[in-house]
Structure formats: structure tokens, C-alpha cells
């Protein structure tokens, strides 16, 4: 692929200056304002021992509330976990796997995980 005016091989650096290519921008797009992002919340479940779960796995649903006072008054939004997904305080879900029990060599030797 050749440069249209010089006839030399077209190089990536030729893309940054458009005038030698015969094109000039009349107006450049405005730079968008910075996004107003909030740092994410981290929810950590510490010290989970797979053997203590006795081969049972669990779904963990996480709700985030604005204050301790709000948490003291909070109750799960109904009995249906599927309905919880639409709650304004719902933050996410995770799974905790109970392992294979005592015959799992890895489960017996590894420390509890987070």
C-alpha cells in the first residue's frame, strides 16, 4: 500500500497527520468530560473451610446499604431470591462450593480460603 502523494510505502505514522493525505479536519470533536465514577465496594467472605461445609454448596446474595442504621432496619425483600435481583440494595451474588468432603486430598490440606 503506497502513500497517495509521496508514493512511498504507507506507514502507521502517516495516519497521525492527515494534511499530507489531502484531508484537513474543519472541526475536531470535543473532548468528553471525565466520567464521574465511584470506587467499587468490596465484599469479602473470609476463612471459608470447604470441609466444614460438609459437601454442601451455597449461593450468597449480597446487599449493600448506606449506613449501619439502615442495615439494622433492613429485611430481605421477600422469600424469592429471583426477586432479590431487582432490589435497589442488591449488589451481587456468589457461590461457595462445599467440595468433595473428606476424600478430597486438596480440601484436607489447603488452608481456608477467602
Short mmCIF file of C-alpha atoms in Angstrom, two decimals:
data_model
loop_
_atom_site.label_atom_id
_atom_site.label_comp_id
_atom_site.label_asym_id
_atom_site.label_seq_id
_atom_site.Cartn_x
_atom_site.Cartn_y
_atom_site.Cartn_z
CA UNK A 1 0.00 0.00 0.00
CA UNK A 2 1.52 3.30 -1.11
CA UNK A 3 1.17 6.82 0.26
CA UNK A 4 -1.13 8.71 -2.16
CA UNK A 5 1.11 11.78 -2.53
CA UNK A 6 4.67 10.57 -1.91
CA UNK A 7 4.40 7.12 -3.48
CA UNK A 8 6.41 5.63 -0.60
CA UNK A 9 5.12 2.67 1.43
CA UNK A 10 2.30 3.81 3.70
CA UNK A 11 3.42 3.60 7.33
CA UNK A 12 1.44 3.80 10.61
CA UNK A 13 3.00 7.19 11.37
CA UNK A 14 1.36 8.57 8.22
CA UNK A 15 -2.05 8.23 9.90
CA UNK A 16 -1.37 10.88 12.55
CA UNK A 17 -1.03 13.80 10.16
CA UNK A 18 -3.91 14.00 7.71
CA UNK A 19 -2.85 17.03 5.63
CA UNK A 20 -0.28 15.12 3.51
CA UNK A 21 -3.08 12.69 2.72
CA UNK A 22 -5.13 15.55 1.31
CA UNK A 23 -7.59 15.88 4.19
CA UNK A 24 -7.95 18.52 6.85
CA UNK A 25 -10.42 18.47 9.73
CA UNK A 26 -12.60 21.56 9.88
CA UNK A 27 -13.67 20.82 13.46
CA UNK A 28 -12.38 18.24 15.90
CA UNK A 29 -14.81 16.56 18.27
CA UNK A 30 -14.93 17.99 21.77
CA UNK A 31 -13.16 16.05 24.48
CA UNK A 32 -15.80 14.39 26.68
CA UNK A 33 -15.92 15.38 30.34
CA UNK A 34 -14.38 12.92 32.80
CA UNK A 35 -16.72 10.20 33.96
CA UNK A 36 -17.94 10.53 37.49
CA UNK A 37 -17.12 7.06 38.79
CA UNK A 38 -17.42 5.80 42.30
CA UNK A 39 -14.91 3.37 43.71
CA UNK A 40 -16.40 -0.13 43.90
CA UNK A 41 -17.39 -1.78 47.15
CA UNK A 42 -15.59 -4.98 48.06
CA UNK A 43 -17.37 -7.76 49.91
CA UNK A 44 -15.04 -10.45 51.25
CA UNK A 45 -16.06 -13.68 52.91
CA UNK A 46 -13.01 -14.73 54.92
CA UNK A 47 -11.83 -18.07 56.19
CA UNK A 48 -14.20 -20.43 54.33
CA UNK A 49 -13.33 -24.03 55.19
CA UNK A 50 -14.58 -26.39 52.46
CA UNK A 51 -14.63 -29.41 54.80
CA UNK A 52 -16.80 -27.59 57.35
CA UNK A 53 -19.45 -27.12 54.64
CA UNK A 54 -19.96 -30.93 54.62
CA UNK A 55 -20.31 -31.29 50.84
CA UNK A 56 -22.95 -28.56 50.64
CA UNK A 57 -22.67 -25.58 48.30
CA UNK A 58 -24.32 -22.24 48.92
CA UNK A 59 -25.45 -19.20 46.97
CA UNK A 60 -24.52 -15.94 48.67
CA UNK A 61 -26.59 -12.84 47.89
CA UNK A 62 -25.02 -9.51 48.82
CA UNK A 63 -26.96 -6.35 49.65
CA UNK A 64 -25.27 -3.01 50.27
CA UNK A 65 -26.90 -0.41 52.49
CA UNK A 66 -25.92 3.23 53.04
CA UNK A 67 -25.47 3.06 56.82
CA UNK A 68 -25.45 0.83 59.87
CA UNK A 69 -28.80 2.31 60.90
CA UNK A 70 -30.32 1.32 57.56
CA UNK A 71 -28.86 -2.18 57.95
CA UNK A 72 -30.48 -2.60 61.36
CA UNK A 73 -33.91 -1.88 59.87
CA UNK A 74 -33.38 -3.88 56.66
CA UNK A 75 -35.12 -7.15 55.85
CA UNK A 76 -34.74 -9.32 52.72
CA UNK A 77 -37.19 -8.24 50.01
CA UNK A 78 -39.47 -11.30 50.15
CA UNK A 79 -38.70 -15.01 50.08
CA UNK A 80 -37.89 -15.38 46.39
CA UNK A 81 -34.16 -14.97 45.61
CA UNK A 82 -35.03 -14.25 41.97
CA UNK A 83 -36.97 -11.18 43.14
CA UNK A 84 -33.95 -10.00 45.14
CA UNK A 85 -32.08 -9.28 41.89
CA UNK A 86 -34.34 -6.27 41.26
CA UNK A 87 -33.94 -4.80 44.76
CA UNK A 88 -32.16 -1.41 44.78
CA UNK A 89 -29.83 -2.62 47.54
CA UNK A 90 -28.82 -5.82 45.70
CA UNK A 91 -25.09 -5.70 44.90
CA UNK A 92 -24.33 -9.16 43.53
CA UNK A 93 -24.20 -12.87 44.10
CA UNK A 94 -21.53 -15.50 44.56
CA UNK A 95 -21.31 -19.24 45.07
CA UNK A 96 -19.43 -21.12 47.78
CA UNK A 97 -18.67 -24.71 46.82
CA UNK A 98 -18.53 -27.27 49.61
CA UNK A 99 -16.01 -29.58 48.00
CA UNK A 100 -15.95 -33.37 47.86
CA UNK A 101 -15.69 -33.99 51.55
CA UNK A 102 -13.02 -35.95 53.41
CA UNK A 103 -11.90 -37.98 50.35
CA UNK A 104 -10.70 -34.76 48.70
CA UNK A 105 -6.98 -34.55 49.49
CA UNK A 106 -6.75 -30.94 48.40
CA UNK A 107 -9.68 -29.97 50.65
CA UNK A 108 -7.89 -31.52 53.65
CA UNK A 109 -4.55 -29.82 53.11
CA UNK A 110 -5.38 -26.34 51.84
CA UNK A 111 -5.99 -23.50 54.28
CA UNK A 112 -9.40 -21.83 54.43
CA UNK A 113 -9.93 -19.50 51.50
CA UNK A 114 -11.35 -16.01 51.08
#
